[in-house]
C-alpha atoms as a printed R data frame, in Angstrom:
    type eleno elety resid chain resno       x       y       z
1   ATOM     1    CA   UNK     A     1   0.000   0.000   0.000
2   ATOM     2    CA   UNK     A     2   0.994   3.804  -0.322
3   ATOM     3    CA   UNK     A     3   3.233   4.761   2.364
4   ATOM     4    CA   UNK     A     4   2.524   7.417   5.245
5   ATOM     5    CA   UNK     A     5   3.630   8.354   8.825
6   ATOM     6    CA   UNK     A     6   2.411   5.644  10.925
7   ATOM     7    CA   UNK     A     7   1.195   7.903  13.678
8   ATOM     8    CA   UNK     A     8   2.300   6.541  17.437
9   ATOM     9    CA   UNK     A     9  -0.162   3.910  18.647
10  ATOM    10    CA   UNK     A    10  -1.413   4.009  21.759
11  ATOM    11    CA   UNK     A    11  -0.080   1.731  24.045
12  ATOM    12    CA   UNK     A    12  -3.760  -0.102  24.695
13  ATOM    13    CA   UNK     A    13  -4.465   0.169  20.314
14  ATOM    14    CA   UNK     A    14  -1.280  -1.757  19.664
15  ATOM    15    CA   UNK     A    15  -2.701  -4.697  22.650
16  ATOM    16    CA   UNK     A    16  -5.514  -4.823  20.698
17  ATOM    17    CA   UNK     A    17  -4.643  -5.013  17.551
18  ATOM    18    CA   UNK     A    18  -1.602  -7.690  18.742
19  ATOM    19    CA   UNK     A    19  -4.690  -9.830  20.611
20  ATOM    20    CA   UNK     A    20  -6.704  -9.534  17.118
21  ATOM    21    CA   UNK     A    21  -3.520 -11.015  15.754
22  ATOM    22    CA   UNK     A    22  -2.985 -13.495  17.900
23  ATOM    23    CA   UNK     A    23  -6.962 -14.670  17.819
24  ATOM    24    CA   UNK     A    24  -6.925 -14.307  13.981
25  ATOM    25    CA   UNK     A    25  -4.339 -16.796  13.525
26  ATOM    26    CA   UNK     A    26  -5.674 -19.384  15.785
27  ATOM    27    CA   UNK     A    27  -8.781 -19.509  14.177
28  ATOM    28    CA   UNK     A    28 -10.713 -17.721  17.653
29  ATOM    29    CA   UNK     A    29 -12.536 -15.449  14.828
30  ATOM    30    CA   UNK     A    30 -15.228 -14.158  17.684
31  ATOM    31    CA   UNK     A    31 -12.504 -12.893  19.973
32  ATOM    32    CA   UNK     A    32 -10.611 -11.435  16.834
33  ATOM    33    CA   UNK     A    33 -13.483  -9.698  16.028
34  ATOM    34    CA   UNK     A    34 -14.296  -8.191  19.970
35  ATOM    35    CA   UNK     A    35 -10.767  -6.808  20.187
36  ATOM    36    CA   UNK     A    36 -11.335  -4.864  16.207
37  ATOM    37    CA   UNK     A    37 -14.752  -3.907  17.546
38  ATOM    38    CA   UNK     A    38 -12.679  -2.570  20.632
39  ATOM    39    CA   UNK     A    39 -10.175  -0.633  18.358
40  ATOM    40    CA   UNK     A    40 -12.305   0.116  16.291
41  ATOM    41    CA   UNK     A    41 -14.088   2.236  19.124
42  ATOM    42    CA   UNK     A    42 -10.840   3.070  20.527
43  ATOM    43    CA   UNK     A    43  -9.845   5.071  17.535
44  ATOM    44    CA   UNK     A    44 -13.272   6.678  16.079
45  ATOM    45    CA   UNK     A    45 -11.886  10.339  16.958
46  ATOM    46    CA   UNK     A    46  -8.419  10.162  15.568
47  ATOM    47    CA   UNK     A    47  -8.548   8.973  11.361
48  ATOM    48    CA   UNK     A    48  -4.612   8.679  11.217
49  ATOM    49    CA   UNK     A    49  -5.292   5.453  13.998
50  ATOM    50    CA   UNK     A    50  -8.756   4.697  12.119
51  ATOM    51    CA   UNK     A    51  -6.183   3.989   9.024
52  ATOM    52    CA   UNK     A    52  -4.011   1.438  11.205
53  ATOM    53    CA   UNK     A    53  -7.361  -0.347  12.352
54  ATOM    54    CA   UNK     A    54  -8.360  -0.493   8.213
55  ATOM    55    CA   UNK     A    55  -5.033  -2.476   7.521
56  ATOM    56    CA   UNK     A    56  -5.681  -4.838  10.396
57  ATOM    57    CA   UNK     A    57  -8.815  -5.374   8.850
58  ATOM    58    CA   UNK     A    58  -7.979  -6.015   5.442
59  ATOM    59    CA   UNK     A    59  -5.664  -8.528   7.036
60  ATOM    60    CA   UNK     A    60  -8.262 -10.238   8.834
61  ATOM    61    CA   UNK     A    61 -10.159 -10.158   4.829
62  ATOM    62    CA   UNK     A    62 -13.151  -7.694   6.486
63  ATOM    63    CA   UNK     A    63 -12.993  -5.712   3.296
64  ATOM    64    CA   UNK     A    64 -16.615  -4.873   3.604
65  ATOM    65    CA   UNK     A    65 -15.729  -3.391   6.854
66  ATOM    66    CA   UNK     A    66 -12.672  -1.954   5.967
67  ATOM    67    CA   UNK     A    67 -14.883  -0.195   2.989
68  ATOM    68    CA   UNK     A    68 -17.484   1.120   5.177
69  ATOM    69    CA   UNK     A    69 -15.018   2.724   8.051
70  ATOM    70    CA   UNK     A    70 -13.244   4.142   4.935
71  ATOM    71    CA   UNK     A    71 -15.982   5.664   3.283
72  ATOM    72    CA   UNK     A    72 -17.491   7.429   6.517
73  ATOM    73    CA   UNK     A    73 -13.549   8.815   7.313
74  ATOM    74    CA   UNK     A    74 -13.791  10.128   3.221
75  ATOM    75    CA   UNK     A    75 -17.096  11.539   3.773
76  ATOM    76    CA   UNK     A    76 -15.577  13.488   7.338
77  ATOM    77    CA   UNK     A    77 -12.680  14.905   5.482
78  ATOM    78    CA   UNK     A    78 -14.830  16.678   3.345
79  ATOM    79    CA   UNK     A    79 -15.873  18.965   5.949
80  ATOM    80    CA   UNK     A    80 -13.100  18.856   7.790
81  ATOM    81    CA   UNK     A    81  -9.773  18.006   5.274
82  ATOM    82    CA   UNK     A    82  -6.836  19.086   8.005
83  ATOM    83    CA   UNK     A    83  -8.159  15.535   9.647
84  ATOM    84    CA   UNK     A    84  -5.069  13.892   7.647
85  ATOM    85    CA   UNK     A    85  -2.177  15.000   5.563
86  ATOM    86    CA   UNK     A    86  -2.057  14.395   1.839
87  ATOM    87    CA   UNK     A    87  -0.124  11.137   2.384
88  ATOM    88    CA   UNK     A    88  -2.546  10.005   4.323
89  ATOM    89    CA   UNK     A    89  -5.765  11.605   2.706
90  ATOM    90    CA   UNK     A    90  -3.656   9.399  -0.877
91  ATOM    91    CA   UNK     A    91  -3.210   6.244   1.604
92  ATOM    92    CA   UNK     A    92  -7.172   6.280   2.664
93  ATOM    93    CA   UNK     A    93  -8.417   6.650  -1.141
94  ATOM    94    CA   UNK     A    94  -5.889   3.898  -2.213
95  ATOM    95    CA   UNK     A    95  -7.093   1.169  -0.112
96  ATOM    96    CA   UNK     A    96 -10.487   2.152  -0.423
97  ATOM    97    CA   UNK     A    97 -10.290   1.821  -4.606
98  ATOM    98    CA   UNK     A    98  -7.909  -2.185  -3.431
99  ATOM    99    CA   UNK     A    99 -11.333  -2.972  -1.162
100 ATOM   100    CA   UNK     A   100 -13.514  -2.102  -4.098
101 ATOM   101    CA   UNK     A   101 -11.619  -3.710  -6.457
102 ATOM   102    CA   UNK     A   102 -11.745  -6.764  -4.317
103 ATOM   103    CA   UNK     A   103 -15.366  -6.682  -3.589
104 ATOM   104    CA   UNK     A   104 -16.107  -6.797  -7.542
105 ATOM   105    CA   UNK     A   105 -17.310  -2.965  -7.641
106 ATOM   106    CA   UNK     A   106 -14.941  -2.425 -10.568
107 ATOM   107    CA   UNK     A   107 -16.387   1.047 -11.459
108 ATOM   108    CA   UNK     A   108 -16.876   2.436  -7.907
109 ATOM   109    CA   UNK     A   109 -13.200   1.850  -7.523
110 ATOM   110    CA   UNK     A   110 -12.482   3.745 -10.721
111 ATOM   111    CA   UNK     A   111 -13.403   7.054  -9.399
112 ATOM   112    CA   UNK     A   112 -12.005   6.548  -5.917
113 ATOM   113    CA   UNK     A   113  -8.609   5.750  -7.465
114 ATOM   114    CA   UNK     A   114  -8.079   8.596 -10.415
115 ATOM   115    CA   UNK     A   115  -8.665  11.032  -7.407
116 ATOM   116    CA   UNK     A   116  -5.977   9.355  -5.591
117 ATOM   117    CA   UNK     A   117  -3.559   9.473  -8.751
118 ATOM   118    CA   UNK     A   118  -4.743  13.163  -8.899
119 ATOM   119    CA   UNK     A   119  -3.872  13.974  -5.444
120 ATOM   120    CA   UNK     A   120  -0.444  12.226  -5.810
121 ATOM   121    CA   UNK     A   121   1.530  10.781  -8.258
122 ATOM   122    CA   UNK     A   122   1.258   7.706  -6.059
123 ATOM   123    CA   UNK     A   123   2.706   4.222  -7.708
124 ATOM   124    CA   UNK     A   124   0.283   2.273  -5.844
125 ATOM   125    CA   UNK     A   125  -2.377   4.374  -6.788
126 ATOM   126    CA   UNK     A   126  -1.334   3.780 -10.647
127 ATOM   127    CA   UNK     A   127  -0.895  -0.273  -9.565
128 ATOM   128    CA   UNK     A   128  -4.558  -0.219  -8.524
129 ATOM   129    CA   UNK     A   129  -6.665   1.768 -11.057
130 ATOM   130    CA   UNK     A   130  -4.108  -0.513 -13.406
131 ATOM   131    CA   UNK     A   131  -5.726  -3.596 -11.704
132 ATOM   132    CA   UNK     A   132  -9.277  -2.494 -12.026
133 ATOM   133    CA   UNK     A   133  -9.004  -1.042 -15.813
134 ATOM   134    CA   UNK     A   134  -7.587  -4.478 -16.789
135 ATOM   135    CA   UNK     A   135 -10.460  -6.494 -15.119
136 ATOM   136    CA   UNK     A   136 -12.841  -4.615 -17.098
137 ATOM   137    CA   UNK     A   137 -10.959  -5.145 -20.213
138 ATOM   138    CA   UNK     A   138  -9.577  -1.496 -21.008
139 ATOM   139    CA   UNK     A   139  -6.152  -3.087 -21.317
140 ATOM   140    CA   UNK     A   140  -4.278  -0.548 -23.186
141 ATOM   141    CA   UNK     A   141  -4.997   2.233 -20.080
142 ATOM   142    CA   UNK     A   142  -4.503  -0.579 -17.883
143 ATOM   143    CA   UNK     A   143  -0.990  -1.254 -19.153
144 ATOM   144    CA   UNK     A   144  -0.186   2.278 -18.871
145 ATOM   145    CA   UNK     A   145  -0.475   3.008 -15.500
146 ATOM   146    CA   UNK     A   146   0.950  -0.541 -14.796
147 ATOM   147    CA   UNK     A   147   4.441   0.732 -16.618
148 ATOM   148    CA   UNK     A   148   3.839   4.081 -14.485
149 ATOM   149    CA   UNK     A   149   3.831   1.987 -11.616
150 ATOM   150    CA   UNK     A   150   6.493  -0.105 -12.108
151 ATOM   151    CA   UNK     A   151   8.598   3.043 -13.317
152 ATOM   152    CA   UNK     A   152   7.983   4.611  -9.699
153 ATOM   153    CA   UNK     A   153   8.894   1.559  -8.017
154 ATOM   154    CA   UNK     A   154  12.088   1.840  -9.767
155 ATOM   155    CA   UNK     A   155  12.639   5.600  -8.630
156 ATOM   156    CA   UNK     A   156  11.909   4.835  -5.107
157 ATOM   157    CA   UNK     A   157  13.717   1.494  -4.859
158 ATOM   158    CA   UNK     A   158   9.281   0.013  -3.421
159 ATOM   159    CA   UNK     A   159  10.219  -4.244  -4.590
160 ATOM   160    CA   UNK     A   160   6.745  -4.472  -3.029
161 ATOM   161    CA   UNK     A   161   5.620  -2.343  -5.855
162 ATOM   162    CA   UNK     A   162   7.846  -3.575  -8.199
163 ATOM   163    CA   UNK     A   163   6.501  -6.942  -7.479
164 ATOM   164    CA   UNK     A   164   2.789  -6.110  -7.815
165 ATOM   165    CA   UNK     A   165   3.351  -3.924 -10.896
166 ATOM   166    CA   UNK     A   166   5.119  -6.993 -12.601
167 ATOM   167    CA   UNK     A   167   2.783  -9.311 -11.810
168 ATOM   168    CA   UNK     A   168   0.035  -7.010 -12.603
169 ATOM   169    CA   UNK     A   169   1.564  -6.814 -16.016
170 ATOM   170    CA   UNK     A   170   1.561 -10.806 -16.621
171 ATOM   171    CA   UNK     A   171  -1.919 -11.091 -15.896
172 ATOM   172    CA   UNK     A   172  -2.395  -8.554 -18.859
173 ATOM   173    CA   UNK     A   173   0.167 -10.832 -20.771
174 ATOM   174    CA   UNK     A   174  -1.841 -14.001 -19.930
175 ATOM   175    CA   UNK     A   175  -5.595 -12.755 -21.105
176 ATOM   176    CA   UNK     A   176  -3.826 -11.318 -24.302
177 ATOM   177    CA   UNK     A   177  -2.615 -14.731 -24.527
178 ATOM   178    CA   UNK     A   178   1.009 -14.006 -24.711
179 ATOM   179    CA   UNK     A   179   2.705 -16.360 -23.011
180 ATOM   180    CA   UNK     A   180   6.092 -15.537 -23.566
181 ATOM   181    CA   UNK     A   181   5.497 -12.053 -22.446
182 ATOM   182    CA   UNK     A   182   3.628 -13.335 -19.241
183 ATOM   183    CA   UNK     A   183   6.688 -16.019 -17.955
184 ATOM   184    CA   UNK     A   184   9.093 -13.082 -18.344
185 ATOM   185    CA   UNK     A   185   6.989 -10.489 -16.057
186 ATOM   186    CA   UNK     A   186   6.583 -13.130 -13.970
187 ATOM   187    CA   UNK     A   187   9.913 -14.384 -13.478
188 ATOM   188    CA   UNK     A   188  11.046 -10.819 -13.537
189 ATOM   189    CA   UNK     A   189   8.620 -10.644 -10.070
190 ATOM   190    CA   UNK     A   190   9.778 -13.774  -8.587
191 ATOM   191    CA   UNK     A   191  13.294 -13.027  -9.329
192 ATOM   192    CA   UNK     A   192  12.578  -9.624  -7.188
193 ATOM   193    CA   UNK     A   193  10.981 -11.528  -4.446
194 ATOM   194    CA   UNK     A   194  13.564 -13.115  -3.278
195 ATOM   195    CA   UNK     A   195  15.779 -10.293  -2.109
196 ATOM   196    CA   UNK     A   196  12.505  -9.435   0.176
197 ATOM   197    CA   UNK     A   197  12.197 -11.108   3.941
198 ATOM   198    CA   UNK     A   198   8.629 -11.796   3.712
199 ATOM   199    CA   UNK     A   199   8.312 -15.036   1.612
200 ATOM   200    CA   UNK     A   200   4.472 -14.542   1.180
201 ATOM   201    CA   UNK     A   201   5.750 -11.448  -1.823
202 ATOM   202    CA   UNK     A   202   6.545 -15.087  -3.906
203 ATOM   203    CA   UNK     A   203   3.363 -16.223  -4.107
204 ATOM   204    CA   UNK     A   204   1.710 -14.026  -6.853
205 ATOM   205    CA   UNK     A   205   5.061 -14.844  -9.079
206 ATOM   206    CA   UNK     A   206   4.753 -18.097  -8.685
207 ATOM   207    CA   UNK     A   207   1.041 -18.772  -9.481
208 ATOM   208    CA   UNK     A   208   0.987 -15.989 -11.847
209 ATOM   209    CA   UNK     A   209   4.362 -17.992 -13.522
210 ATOM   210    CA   UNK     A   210   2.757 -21.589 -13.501
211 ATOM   211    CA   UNK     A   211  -0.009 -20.066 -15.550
212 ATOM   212    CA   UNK     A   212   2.094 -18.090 -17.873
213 ATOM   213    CA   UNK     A   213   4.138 -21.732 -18.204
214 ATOM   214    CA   UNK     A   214   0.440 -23.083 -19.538
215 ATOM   215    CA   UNK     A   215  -0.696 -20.742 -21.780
216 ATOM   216    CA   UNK     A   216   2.905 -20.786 -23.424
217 ATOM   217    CA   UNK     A   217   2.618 -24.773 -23.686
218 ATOM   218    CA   UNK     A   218   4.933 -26.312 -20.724
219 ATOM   219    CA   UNK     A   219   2.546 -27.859 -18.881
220 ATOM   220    CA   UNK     A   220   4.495 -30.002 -16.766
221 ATOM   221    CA   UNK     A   221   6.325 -26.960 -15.978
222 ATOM   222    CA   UNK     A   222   3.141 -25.246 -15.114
223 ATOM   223    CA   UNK     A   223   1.656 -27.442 -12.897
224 ATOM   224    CA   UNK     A   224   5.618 -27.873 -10.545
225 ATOM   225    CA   UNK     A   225   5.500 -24.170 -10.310
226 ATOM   226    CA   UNK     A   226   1.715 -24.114  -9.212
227 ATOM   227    CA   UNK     A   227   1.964 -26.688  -6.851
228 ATOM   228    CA   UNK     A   228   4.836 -24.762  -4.981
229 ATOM   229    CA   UNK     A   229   2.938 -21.652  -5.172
230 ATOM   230    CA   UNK     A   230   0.033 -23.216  -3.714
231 ATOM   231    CA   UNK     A   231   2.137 -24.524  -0.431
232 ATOM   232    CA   UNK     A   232   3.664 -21.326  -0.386
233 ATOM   233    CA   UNK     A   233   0.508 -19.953  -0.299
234 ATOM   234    CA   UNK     A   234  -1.094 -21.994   2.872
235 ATOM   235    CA   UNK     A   235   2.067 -22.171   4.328
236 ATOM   236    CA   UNK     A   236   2.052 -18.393   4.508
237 ATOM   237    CA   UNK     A   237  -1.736 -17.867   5.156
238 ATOM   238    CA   UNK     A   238  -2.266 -15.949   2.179
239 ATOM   239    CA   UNK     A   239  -6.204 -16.217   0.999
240 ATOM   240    CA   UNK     A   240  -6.025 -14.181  -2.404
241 ATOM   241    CA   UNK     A   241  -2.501 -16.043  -3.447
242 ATOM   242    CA   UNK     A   242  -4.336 -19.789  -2.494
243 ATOM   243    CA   UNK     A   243  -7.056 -18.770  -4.798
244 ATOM   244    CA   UNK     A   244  -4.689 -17.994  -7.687
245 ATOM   245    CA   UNK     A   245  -2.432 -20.685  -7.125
246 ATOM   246    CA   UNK     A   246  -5.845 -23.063  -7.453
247 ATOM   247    CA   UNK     A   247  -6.519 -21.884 -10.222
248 ATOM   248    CA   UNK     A   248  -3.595 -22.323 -12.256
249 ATOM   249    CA   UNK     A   249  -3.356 -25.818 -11.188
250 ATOM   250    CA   UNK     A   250  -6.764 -25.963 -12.363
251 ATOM   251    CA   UNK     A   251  -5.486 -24.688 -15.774
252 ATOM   252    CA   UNK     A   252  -2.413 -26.755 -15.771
253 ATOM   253    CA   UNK     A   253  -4.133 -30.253 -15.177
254 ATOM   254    CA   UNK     A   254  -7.515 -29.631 -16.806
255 ATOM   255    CA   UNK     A   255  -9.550 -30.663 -13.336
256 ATOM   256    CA   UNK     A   256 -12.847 -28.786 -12.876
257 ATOM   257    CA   UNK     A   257 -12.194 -29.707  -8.696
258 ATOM   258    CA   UNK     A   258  -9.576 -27.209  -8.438
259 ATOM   259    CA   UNK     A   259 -11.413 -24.862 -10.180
260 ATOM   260    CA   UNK     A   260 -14.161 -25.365  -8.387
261 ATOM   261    CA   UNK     A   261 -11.771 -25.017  -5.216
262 ATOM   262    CA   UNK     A   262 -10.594 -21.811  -6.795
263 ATOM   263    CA   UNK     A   263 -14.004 -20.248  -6.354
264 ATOM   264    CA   UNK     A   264 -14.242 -21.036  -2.694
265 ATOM   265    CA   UNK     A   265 -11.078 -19.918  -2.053
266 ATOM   266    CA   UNK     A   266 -11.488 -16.731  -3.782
267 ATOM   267    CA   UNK     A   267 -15.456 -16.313  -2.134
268 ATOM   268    CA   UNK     A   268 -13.639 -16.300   1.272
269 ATOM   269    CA   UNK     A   269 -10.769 -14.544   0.602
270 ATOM   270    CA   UNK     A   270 -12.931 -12.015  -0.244
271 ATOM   271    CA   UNK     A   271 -11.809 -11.408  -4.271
272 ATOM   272    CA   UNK     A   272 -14.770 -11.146  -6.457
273 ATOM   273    CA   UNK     A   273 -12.737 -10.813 -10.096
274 ATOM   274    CA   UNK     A   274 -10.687 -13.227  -9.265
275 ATOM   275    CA   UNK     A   275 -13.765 -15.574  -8.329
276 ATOM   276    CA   UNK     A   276 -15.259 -14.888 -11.291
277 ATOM   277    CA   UNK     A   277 -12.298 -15.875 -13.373
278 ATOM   278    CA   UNK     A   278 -12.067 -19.483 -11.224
279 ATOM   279    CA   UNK     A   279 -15.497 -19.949 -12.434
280 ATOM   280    CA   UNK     A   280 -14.759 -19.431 -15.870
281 ATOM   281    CA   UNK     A   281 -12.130 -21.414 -15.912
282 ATOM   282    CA   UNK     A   282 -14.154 -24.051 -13.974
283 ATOM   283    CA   UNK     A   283 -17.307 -23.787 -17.072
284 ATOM   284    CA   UNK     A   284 -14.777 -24.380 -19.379
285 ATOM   285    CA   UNK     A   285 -13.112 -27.648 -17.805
286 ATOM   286    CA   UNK     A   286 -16.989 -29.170 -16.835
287 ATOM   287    CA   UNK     A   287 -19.490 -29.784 -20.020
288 ATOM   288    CA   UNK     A   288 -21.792 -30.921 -17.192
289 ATOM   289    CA   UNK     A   289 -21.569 -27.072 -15.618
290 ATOM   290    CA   UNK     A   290 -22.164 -25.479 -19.118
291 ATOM   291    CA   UNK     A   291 -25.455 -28.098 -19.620
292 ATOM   292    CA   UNK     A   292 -27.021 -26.307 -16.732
293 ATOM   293    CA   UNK     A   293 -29.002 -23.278 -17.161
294 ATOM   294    CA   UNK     A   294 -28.791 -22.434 -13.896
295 ATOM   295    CA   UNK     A   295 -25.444 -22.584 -13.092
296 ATOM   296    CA   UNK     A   296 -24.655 -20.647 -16.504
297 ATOM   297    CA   UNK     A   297 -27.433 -18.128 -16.147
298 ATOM   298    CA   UNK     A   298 -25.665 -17.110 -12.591
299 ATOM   299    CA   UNK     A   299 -21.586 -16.902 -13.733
300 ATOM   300    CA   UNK     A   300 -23.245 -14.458 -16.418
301 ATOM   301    CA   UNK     A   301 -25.119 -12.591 -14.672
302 ATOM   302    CA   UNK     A   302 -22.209 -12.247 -12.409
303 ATOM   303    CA   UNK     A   303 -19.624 -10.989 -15.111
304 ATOM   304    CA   UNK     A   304 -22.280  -8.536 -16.539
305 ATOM   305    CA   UNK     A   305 -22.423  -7.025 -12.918
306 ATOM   306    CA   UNK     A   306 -18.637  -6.980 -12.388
307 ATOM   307    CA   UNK     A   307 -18.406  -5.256 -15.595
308 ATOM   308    CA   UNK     A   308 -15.689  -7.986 -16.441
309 ATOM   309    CA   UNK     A   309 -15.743  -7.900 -20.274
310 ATOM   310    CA   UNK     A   310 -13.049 -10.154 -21.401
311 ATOM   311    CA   UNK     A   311 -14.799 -12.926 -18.901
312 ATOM   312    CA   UNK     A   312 -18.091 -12.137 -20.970
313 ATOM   313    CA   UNK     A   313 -16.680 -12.909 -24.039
314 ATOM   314    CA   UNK     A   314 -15.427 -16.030 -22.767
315 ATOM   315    CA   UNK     A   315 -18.881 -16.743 -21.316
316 ATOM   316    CA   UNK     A   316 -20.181 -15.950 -24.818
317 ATOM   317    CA   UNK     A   317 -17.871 -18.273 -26.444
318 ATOM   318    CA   UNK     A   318 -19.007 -21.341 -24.681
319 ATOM   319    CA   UNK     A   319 -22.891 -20.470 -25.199
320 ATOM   320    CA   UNK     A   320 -22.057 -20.569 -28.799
321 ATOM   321    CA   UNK     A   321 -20.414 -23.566 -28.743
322 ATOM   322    CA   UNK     A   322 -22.733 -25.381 -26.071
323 ATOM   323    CA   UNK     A   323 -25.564 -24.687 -29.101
């Protein structure tokens, strides 16, 4: 995310969020949730602390949460802007466009995040509208504020940055079907990654790269590479980066079952685009799937509300076909 002064937590915020922690990763998700309530309550008067609570909830995946506190803390700065300094003013709109983007509202996010790239020439704020134009297929914008992002990790030495821009850039590579183009962002990532102390940065290289390896025509390649990414993945606790490692594997062996454990990964991670794209994927691996209204009526009707484009063409293709 963009970067700001962290503002001094208070000695009882930082217990709380640490117990949150604690609770989160032993699976206590009631008592995880009292001590966010409790900081959450904690830090209603002060929006620099309201911004540390946000993170700990996108950690704990309560993006719908995280949204909401976000958008009342927009709304007060409107009356009453000297609440934050531009870094942090950036920082808010940034995450709020990520929790958008995440929650499938592709062209609330839009908005959010060209008045963040306004306010600053932010490279996380270029990564993210980036992410959201190429979800709803405008993939020449997309591309260029995914170079402008990568160019400002450069500048400012961000590999976290680097890292997303790169793989950001393969998953344009991938649904142009350039394969080629896709293994060498990807491996560019990866090769980044591993200068970085936090092993979970690998993750998105590595399931990004085993599907890159697929659509380029290594398949046995694709399917070592996804099953590392995928241990990496659970090893590391990472809901978004289990999802995409799924579904590559899916891709790279041809089963409809990790597809179809794709979706559920992605439905609880939360990451609606990326949900959508699992059941795609899934549709095309399961002639059963595509012989059922039903089921096909819903992925539809769930790409036409995303605004997902390229996944509506694909969704086109196999009605055609299916007739």
């Amino acid at each position: 995310m963009s970067h700001y002064a962290t503002p001094p937590l208070p000695e009882q915020l930082q217990t709380l969020l640490r117990e949150a922690r604690a609770a989160h990763h032993q699976h206590r998700r009631q008592d995880a949730e009292r001590s966010l309530d409790d900081a959450l309550t904690l830090a209603q008067d002060s929006p620099a602390l309201l911004l540390e609570v946000v993170s700990e909830l996108w950690r704990h995946g309560q993006l719908v949460r995280a949204r909401d506190v976000l958008r009342s803390l927009l709304d007060s700065l409107e009356a009453s802007p000297y609440l934050l300094d531009g870094a942090q003013h950036t920082a808010a709109l940034i995450r709020l466009g990520a929790a958008q983007i995440r929650l499938g509202n592709l062209s609330d996010a839009l908005g959010v995040l060209y008045d963040a790239l306004e306010m600053s020439d932010s490279g996380y704020a270029a990564l993210q509208l980036g992410n959201a134009l190429r979800y709803l297929g405008d993939t020449e914008e997309a591309s260029g504020h995914l170079s402008r992002a990568f160019n400002r990790a450069k500048a400012e030495r961000d590999g976290t940055l680097a890292i997303a821009a790169l793989c950001a850039q393969g998953e344009v590579a991938i649904d142009a079907g350039e394969g080629q183009t896709a293994v060498e962002r990807f491996g560019q990532g990866l090769g980044i990654s591993e200068y970085a102390r936090d092993e979970v940065l690998s993750v998105a290289p590595l399931a990004g790269l085993s599907h890159a390896h697929m659509v380029w025509g290594y398949p046995h390649k694709a399917l070592e590479i996804g099953e590392k990414a995928l241990q990496r993945a659970q090893d590391n606790d990472d809901a978004v980066g289990t999802a995409r490692a799924l579904l590559s594997l899916g891709i790279a062996t041809g089963a409809a079952t990790r597809c179809e454990q794709a979706i559920g990964a992605a439905q609880d991670a939360p990451h609606e685009p990326l949900r959508l794209k699992a059941f795609v994927a899934y549709l095309e691996r399961s002639p059963a799937a595509q012989g059922h209204p039903t089921y096909f009526d819903d992925v539809s009707a769930l790409a036409t509300d995303l605004g997902m484009r390229p996944e509506q063409r694909r969704l086109a293709a196999l009605a055609k076909d299916a007739r």
